[in-house]
Short mmCIF file of C-alpha atoms and ligand atoms in Angstrom, two decimals:
data_model
loop_
_atom_site.label_atom_id
_atom_site.label_comp_id
_atom_site.label_asym_id
_atom_site.label_seq_id
_atom_site.Cartn_x
_atom_site.Cartn_y
_atom_site.Cartn_z
CA MET A 41 -184.88 -8.39 -7.21
CA PRO A 42 -187.72 -10.99 -7.45
CA LYS A 43 -190.59 -9.84 -9.52
CA THR A 44 -193.21 -10.71 -6.73
CA GLN A 45 -191.92 -7.66 -4.59
CA TYR A 46 -195.12 -6.43 -3.57
CA ASN A 47 -196.87 -9.17 -0.64
CA ARG A 48 -200.24 -7.97 -1.16
CA THR A 49 -203.50 -9.37 -1.60
CA VAL A 50 -206.52 -7.20 -3.37
CA TYR A 51 -209.86 -8.50 -2.88
CA VAL A 52 -212.88 -7.34 -4.77
CA ASP A 53 -216.55 -8.17 -4.98
CA LEU A 54 -218.09 -8.68 -8.49
CA PRO A 55 -221.67 -7.86 -8.67
CA ALA A 56 -224.22 -9.81 -11.02
CA LYS A 57 -225.68 -7.40 -13.49
CA VAL A 58 -229.42 -7.22 -14.30
CA ASN A 59 -230.68 -5.79 -17.55
CA LEU A 60 -233.86 -4.27 -16.43
CA PHE A 61 -234.79 -3.68 -20.16
CA LEU A 62 -232.72 -4.51 -23.51
CA HIS A 63 -234.10 -2.93 -26.74
CA VAL A 64 -232.10 -4.19 -30.03
CA CYS A 65 -231.83 -1.03 -32.07
CA GLY A 66 -229.91 -2.02 -35.00
CA ARG A 67 -226.93 -3.98 -36.28
CA ARG A 68 -223.28 -2.85 -37.37
CA GLU A 69 -221.30 -3.92 -40.10
CA ASP A 70 -219.29 -6.43 -38.23
CA GLY A 71 -222.60 -8.08 -37.09
CA TYR A 72 -222.69 -6.75 -33.44
CA HIS A 73 -226.24 -5.58 -32.51
CA LEU A 74 -226.90 -1.97 -31.39
CA LEU A 75 -228.35 -1.94 -27.88
CA GLU A 76 -230.19 0.29 -25.44
CA SER A 77 -230.30 -1.30 -21.79
CA LEU A 78 -230.72 -0.16 -18.48
CA VAL A 79 -228.13 -2.23 -16.52
CA THR A 80 -228.09 -2.60 -12.65
CA PHE A 81 -225.94 -4.41 -10.13
CA THR A 82 -226.89 -6.63 -7.15
CA GLU A 83 -225.41 -7.02 -3.83
CA PHE A 84 -224.93 -10.82 -4.90
CA GLY A 85 -222.07 -11.80 -6.94
CA ASP A 86 -218.83 -13.47 -7.39
CA ARG A 87 -215.63 -12.62 -5.33
CA LEU A 88 -212.09 -12.44 -6.42
CA SER A 89 -208.66 -12.12 -4.96
CA VAL A 90 -205.23 -11.48 -6.65
CA ARG A 91 -201.94 -11.65 -5.07
CA SER A 92 -198.32 -11.54 -6.46
CA ALA A 93 -196.96 -14.20 -8.34
CA ASP A 94 -194.31 -14.43 -11.25
CA GLU A 95 -196.78 -16.24 -13.59
CA PHE A 96 -200.48 -16.21 -13.75
CA ILE A 97 -202.12 -18.94 -11.60
CA PHE A 98 -205.77 -19.33 -11.64
CA SER A 99 -208.08 -21.34 -9.30
CA ALA A 100 -211.87 -21.16 -8.90
CA HIS A 101 -214.09 -22.46 -6.26
CA GLY A 102 -217.60 -22.12 -5.37
CA PRO A 103 -221.16 -23.48 -6.50
CA PHE A 104 -220.50 -22.93 -10.26
CA ALA A 105 -216.74 -23.21 -10.74
CA LYS A 106 -217.19 -26.37 -12.03
CA ASP A 107 -218.94 -25.03 -15.28
CA LEU A 108 -215.99 -22.53 -15.97
CA PRO A 109 -214.78 -23.50 -19.36
CA SER A 110 -211.78 -25.53 -19.33
CA ASN A 111 -209.94 -24.20 -22.19
CA PRO A 112 -207.74 -21.24 -20.80
CA ASP A 113 -208.28 -19.36 -23.86
CA SER A 114 -212.16 -19.15 -22.95
CA ASN A 115 -211.50 -17.85 -19.58
CA LEU A 116 -212.18 -14.29 -19.35
CA VAL A 117 -210.43 -13.75 -15.97
CA LEU A 118 -207.31 -14.93 -17.88
CA LYS A 119 -208.21 -12.79 -21.04
CA ALA A 120 -208.59 -9.85 -18.78
CA ALA A 121 -205.06 -10.44 -17.05
CA ARG A 122 -203.23 -10.79 -20.43
CA THR A 123 -204.93 -7.79 -21.86
CA LEU A 124 -203.88 -5.73 -19.00
CA LYS A 125 -200.28 -7.03 -18.82
CA GLU A 126 -199.85 -6.44 -22.24
CA GLU A 127 -201.44 -2.93 -22.37
CA ALA A 128 -199.41 -1.86 -19.28
CA ALA A 129 -196.05 -3.67 -20.19
CA ALA A 130 -196.32 -5.28 -16.90
CA ASP A 131 -193.55 -7.83 -16.20
CA THR A 132 -195.29 -10.08 -13.69
CA GLY A 133 -198.04 -12.28 -13.12
CA ALA A 134 -200.67 -12.84 -10.26
CA GLN A 135 -202.18 -15.74 -8.23
CA ILE A 136 -205.95 -15.17 -9.05
CA MET A 137 -208.49 -16.80 -7.20
CA LEU A 138 -212.36 -16.70 -8.14
CA GLU A 139 -215.22 -17.61 -5.89
CA LYS A 140 -217.72 -18.47 -8.65
CA ASN A 141 -221.37 -17.89 -7.38
CA ILE A 142 -222.99 -16.57 -10.52
CA PRO A 143 -224.27 -19.32 -12.77
CA VAL A 144 -222.36 -19.45 -16.10
CA SER A 145 -223.91 -18.36 -19.40
CA ALA A 146 -226.87 -17.20 -17.71
CA GLY A 147 -227.42 -13.46 -18.84
CA ILE A 148 -226.38 -11.77 -15.49
CA GLY A 149 -222.87 -10.99 -16.60
CA GLY A 150 -220.94 -13.37 -14.51
CA GLY A 151 -217.81 -13.72 -16.77
CA SER A 152 -218.01 -9.97 -17.59
CA ALA A 153 -218.02 -9.10 -13.76
CA ASP A 154 -215.10 -11.43 -13.24
CA ALA A 155 -213.05 -9.94 -16.16
CA ALA A 156 -214.02 -6.43 -14.85
CA GLY A 157 -212.83 -7.09 -11.33
CA THR A 158 -209.68 -8.86 -12.65
CA LEU A 159 -208.62 -5.51 -14.60
CA ARG A 160 -209.38 -3.42 -11.49
CA SER A 161 -207.63 -5.83 -8.82
CA LEU A 162 -204.50 -6.35 -11.07
CA ALA A 163 -204.14 -2.53 -11.74
CA GLU A 164 -204.14 -2.00 -8.08
CA LEU A 165 -201.90 -4.77 -7.37
CA TRP A 166 -199.33 -4.01 -9.87
CA ARG A 167 -199.82 -0.23 -9.07
CA LEU A 168 -200.47 0.80 -12.55
CA LYS A 169 -201.12 4.35 -13.62
CA VAL A 170 -204.28 3.60 -15.39
CA ASP A 171 -207.55 5.42 -14.42
CA ILE A 172 -210.92 3.90 -14.91
CA GLN A 173 -211.42 5.21 -18.59
CA GLY A 174 -208.11 3.46 -19.31
CA LEU A 175 -209.61 0.18 -17.82
CA VAL A 176 -212.87 0.69 -19.78
CA GLN A 177 -211.21 0.94 -23.04
CA MET A 178 -209.22 -2.33 -22.30
CA ALA A 179 -212.58 -3.99 -21.20
CA ARG A 180 -214.08 -3.38 -24.51
CA ALA A 181 -211.67 -5.76 -26.32
CA ILE A 182 -212.88 -8.52 -23.77
CA GLY A 183 -216.54 -8.35 -24.32
CA SER A 184 -219.75 -6.27 -24.84
CA ASP A 185 -220.75 -6.19 -21.23
CA VAL A 186 -217.27 -5.69 -19.58
CA PRO A 187 -217.26 -1.73 -19.79
CA VAL A 188 -220.42 -1.32 -17.73
CA CYS A 189 -219.11 -3.90 -15.36
CA VAL A 190 -215.97 -1.65 -14.85
CA HIS A 191 -218.25 0.94 -13.51
CA SER A 192 -220.62 -1.51 -11.77
CA ILE A 193 -223.22 1.21 -11.30
CA PRO A 194 -226.58 1.74 -12.72
CA ALA A 195 -226.35 2.86 -16.35
CA ILE A 196 -227.98 3.07 -19.82
CA ILE A 197 -225.81 1.16 -22.16
CA GLU A 198 -225.81 1.91 -25.81
CA GLY A 199 -223.95 0.91 -28.99
CA ALA A 200 -222.63 -2.73 -28.59
CA GLY A 201 -222.24 -1.79 -25.09
CA GLU A 202 -219.38 0.58 -25.41
CA LYS A 203 -221.12 3.70 -24.68
CA VAL A 204 -222.09 3.63 -20.63
CA THR A 205 -224.45 6.59 -19.35
CA PRO A 206 -224.49 6.30 -15.41
CA GLN A 207 -227.92 6.77 -13.85
CA ASP A 208 -228.77 7.60 -10.24
CA PRO A 209 -229.37 4.60 -7.96
CA LEU A 210 -232.64 2.92 -8.31
CA PRO A 211 -235.54 2.98 -5.36
CA ALA A 212 -234.85 0.33 -2.91
CA CYS A 213 -236.77 -2.86 -4.00
CA GLY A 214 -236.62 -6.53 -3.39
CA VAL A 215 -234.95 -8.58 -6.29
CA VAL A 216 -235.31 -12.38 -7.08
CA LEU A 217 -233.13 -14.09 -9.63
CA VAL A 218 -234.30 -17.40 -11.14
CA ASN A 219 -232.64 -19.72 -13.43
CA ALA A 220 -233.77 -23.29 -14.31
CA GLY A 221 -230.31 -24.45 -15.22
CA ASP A 222 -229.97 -24.29 -19.19
CA PRO A 223 -227.07 -22.36 -20.28
CA VAL A 224 -227.78 -19.99 -23.03
CA SER A 225 -224.99 -18.91 -25.60
CA THR A 226 -225.26 -15.27 -26.11
CA GLY A 227 -224.15 -15.47 -29.68
CA SER A 228 -226.89 -18.26 -30.54
CA VAL A 229 -229.63 -15.78 -29.14
CA PHE A 230 -228.46 -12.93 -31.13
CA PHE A 231 -228.19 -15.10 -34.15
CA ALA A 232 -231.67 -16.72 -33.70
CA ARG A 233 -233.32 -13.36 -32.99
CA LYS A 234 -235.93 -12.22 -35.94
CA GLY A 235 -238.05 -9.18 -36.30
CA THR A 236 -237.68 -5.39 -36.37
CA TYR A 237 -235.56 -3.00 -34.48
CA THR A 238 -236.90 -1.00 -31.46
CA ARG A 239 -236.55 2.79 -31.79
CA SER A 240 -234.69 4.27 -28.94
CA PHE A 241 -236.44 6.34 -26.39
CA PRO A 242 -235.32 8.12 -23.45
CA TRP A 243 -235.02 6.86 -20.10
CA PRO A 244 -236.53 9.20 -17.52
CA GLU A 245 -235.08 10.22 -14.09
CA ILE A 246 -236.77 7.64 -11.58
CA THR A 247 -238.11 9.03 -8.44
CA SER A 248 -240.25 5.80 -7.08
CA PHE A 249 -240.42 2.29 -7.15
CA ASP A 250 -243.96 2.76 -8.81
CA GLN A 251 -242.53 4.95 -11.49
CA LEU A 252 -239.76 2.43 -12.03
CA VAL A 253 -242.14 -0.41 -12.66
CA PHE A 254 -244.59 1.75 -14.89
CA GLU A 255 -241.50 2.74 -17.19
CA LEU A 256 -240.33 -0.68 -17.35
CA ALA A 257 -243.84 -1.91 -18.35
CA LEU A 258 -243.39 0.39 -21.56
CA ARG A 259 -240.14 -1.47 -22.42
CA ARG A 260 -239.12 -4.98 -22.93
CA ASN A 261 -236.31 -7.54 -23.67
CA ASP A 262 -236.03 -7.82 -27.40
CA LEU A 263 -234.03 -11.15 -26.95
CA SER A 264 -236.37 -12.94 -24.87
CA GLU A 265 -238.35 -14.44 -27.71
CA SER A 266 -235.19 -16.11 -29.19
CA SER A 267 -233.78 -17.34 -25.98
CA VAL A 268 -237.32 -18.82 -25.02
CA LYS A 269 -236.97 -20.58 -28.33
CA LEU A 270 -233.66 -22.03 -27.53
CA SER A 271 -234.51 -22.81 -24.01
CA PRO A 272 -238.26 -23.13 -23.49
CA LEU A 273 -237.87 -23.53 -19.59
CA ILE A 274 -237.22 -19.69 -19.44
CA SER A 275 -240.92 -19.39 -20.20
CA ASP A 276 -241.87 -21.58 -17.10
CA VAL A 277 -239.50 -19.35 -15.02
CA LEU A 278 -241.23 -16.17 -16.34
CA THR A 279 -244.72 -17.85 -15.11
CA THR A 280 -243.61 -18.92 -11.95
CA LEU A 281 -242.24 -15.46 -11.00
CA SER A 282 -245.65 -13.91 -12.45
CA GLU A 283 -247.34 -15.78 -9.97
CA THR A 284 -245.57 -14.96 -6.72
CA ARG A 285 -247.13 -12.75 -4.27
CA ASP A 286 -246.87 -8.96 -5.17
CA CYS A 287 -244.57 -9.34 -7.94
CA ALA A 288 -244.64 -5.82 -9.57
CA TYR A 289 -242.38 -6.59 -12.56
CA PHE A 290 -240.66 -9.81 -14.03
CA GLN A 291 -238.43 -10.07 -17.29
CA MET A 292 -235.53 -12.07 -18.71
CA SER A 293 -232.08 -10.40 -18.03
CA GLY A 294 -229.69 -10.06 -21.07
CA SER A 295 -229.81 -13.04 -23.27
CA GLY A 296 -231.03 -15.38 -20.54
CA GLY A 297 -231.87 -17.81 -19.02
CA THR A 298 -231.72 -15.82 -15.86
CA CYS A 299 -235.03 -13.97 -15.31
CA PHE A 300 -235.51 -11.41 -12.41
CA GLY A 301 -238.93 -10.51 -10.31
CA LEU A 302 -239.02 -7.02 -8.55
CA TYR A 303 -241.01 -6.61 -5.23
CA PRO A 304 -241.92 -3.61 -3.30
CA SER A 305 -239.92 -4.91 -0.23
CA GLN A 306 -236.72 -7.07 0.54
CA GLN A 307 -239.20 -9.16 2.73
CA LEU A 308 -241.48 -9.96 -0.21
CA ALA A 309 -238.57 -10.78 -2.39
CA VAL A 310 -237.00 -13.41 0.44
CA GLU A 311 -240.64 -14.84 0.60
CA ALA A 312 -241.06 -15.24 -3.15
CA ALA A 313 -237.69 -16.73 -3.64
CA ARG A 314 -238.51 -19.23 -0.73
CA SER A 315 -241.66 -20.39 -2.48
CA ILE A 316 -240.00 -20.56 -5.77
CA SER A 317 -237.39 -22.76 -4.35
CA GLN A 318 -239.78 -24.94 -2.48
CA SER A 319 -241.69 -25.75 -5.70
CA ASN A 320 -238.84 -26.10 -7.95
CA PRO A 321 -235.89 -27.43 -5.97
CA ASN A 322 -233.62 -27.94 -9.01
CA TRP A 323 -233.75 -24.39 -9.99
CA TRP A 324 -231.25 -21.84 -9.00
CA CYS A 325 -232.98 -18.95 -7.05
CA ILE A 326 -231.91 -16.03 -4.74
CA SER A 327 -233.33 -12.96 -3.36
CA THR A 328 -230.93 -9.96 -3.32
CA LYS A 329 -231.09 -5.97 -3.81
CA PHE A 330 -229.67 -3.69 -5.99
CA ARG A 331 -226.29 -1.86 -5.20
CA THR A 332 -226.10 1.71 -4.99
CA SER A 333 -222.27 2.02 -5.62
CA CYS A 334 -219.43 -0.05 -7.12
CA PRO A 335 -217.86 -2.19 -4.77
CA GLY A 336 -214.43 -0.94 -3.28
CA LEU A 337 -211.01 -2.71 -3.49
CA ARG A 338 -209.83 -4.21 -0.38
CA ILE A 339 -206.01 -4.35 0.25
CA GLU A 340 -204.27 -6.60 2.85
O1 C5P B 620 -219.57 -9.69 -26.61
P1 C5P B 620 -219.84 -10.95 -25.93
O2 C5P B 620 -218.74 -11.95 -26.06
O3 C5P B 620 -220.74 -11.02 -24.88
O4 C5P B 620 -220.82 -11.41 -27.22
C1 C5P B 620 -221.13 -12.61 -27.53
C2 C5P B 620 -221.60 -12.79 -28.94
O5 C5P B 620 -223.04 -12.14 -29.01
C3 C5P B 620 -220.93 -11.96 -30.16
O6 C5P B 620 -219.91 -12.73 -30.78
C4 C5P B 620 -222.20 -11.52 -30.84
O7 C5P B 620 -222.33 -12.60 -31.83
C5 C5P B 620 -223.14 -11.51 -29.96
N1 C5P B 620 -223.42 -9.91 -29.66
C6 C5P B 620 -224.00 -9.16 -30.64
N2 C5P B 620 -224.34 -8.18 -30.19
C7 C5P B 620 -223.90 -7.39 -29.21
C8 C5P B 620 -223.27 -8.23 -28.18
C9 C5P B 620 -223.27 -9.54 -28.73
O8 C5P B 620 -224.31 -9.82 -31.72
N3 C5P B 620 -224.08 -6.14 -28.53
#
């Protein structure tokens, strides 16, 4: 019997992640930093489809496909596929197609989202008996942000990303994401970071947009100083966001360089994104909103 016995295609959306705040609370003996971060996911993101094949065949298209690493060992989709195959002792491969809409090395979890979606969709394609906790376990070995991307719901992450505590959906608001085009290496940003550690303090239940903004203003992104040193354009992006009409909060996500602005309505976010794009035509800028649930798998 051929190994490609299941003639199915599994499709999944891969939301971009936004770190609404990110505190560096300490450092482990292996050098990894201990974090506390509120992570949310957007309607905007990459898209992935997988179908049966004897070997792994990977292809990518979309605006940022050209920026993916050419070395297959650095490709997080293939890393996830191989990890799952090994862990599940699967004896087949897959044709994996990625629509790369999220900028690469941009602090909004593109690679992690792709890896998480690969785990979820291949587990379905291969009809593996592995639950979400099993996938999260495998996700840890692929990258710090991959476990929370398997959940793709608002969550506080702690440790080096391995502790994920789900949160209620955030109040509806408009979101703008802006990136000036400099790729930023996460490892270099952590390496360049100086200063003390932030003491962890609890994130409350959020019931309104105003309260969300109030609580975020008490927190920060502890990586922004070192990211701005490595990529000074990030500070121009933050200033530009701050000057848009009705921007209630702005900050850098993850290790940068993407920054986000929050607006009381979707319409205000659309207008802000339009004005930023007009005055900075070379920047990547979109308006979106936060997802309230994890995207489901579609099977054909
Ligand atoms: O896990 P990920 O591949 O995203 O991390 C890239 C690099 O960032 C790591 O090799 C490490 O140097 C640094 N890092 C860290 N602490 C974290 C996450 C990442 O020091 N919690």
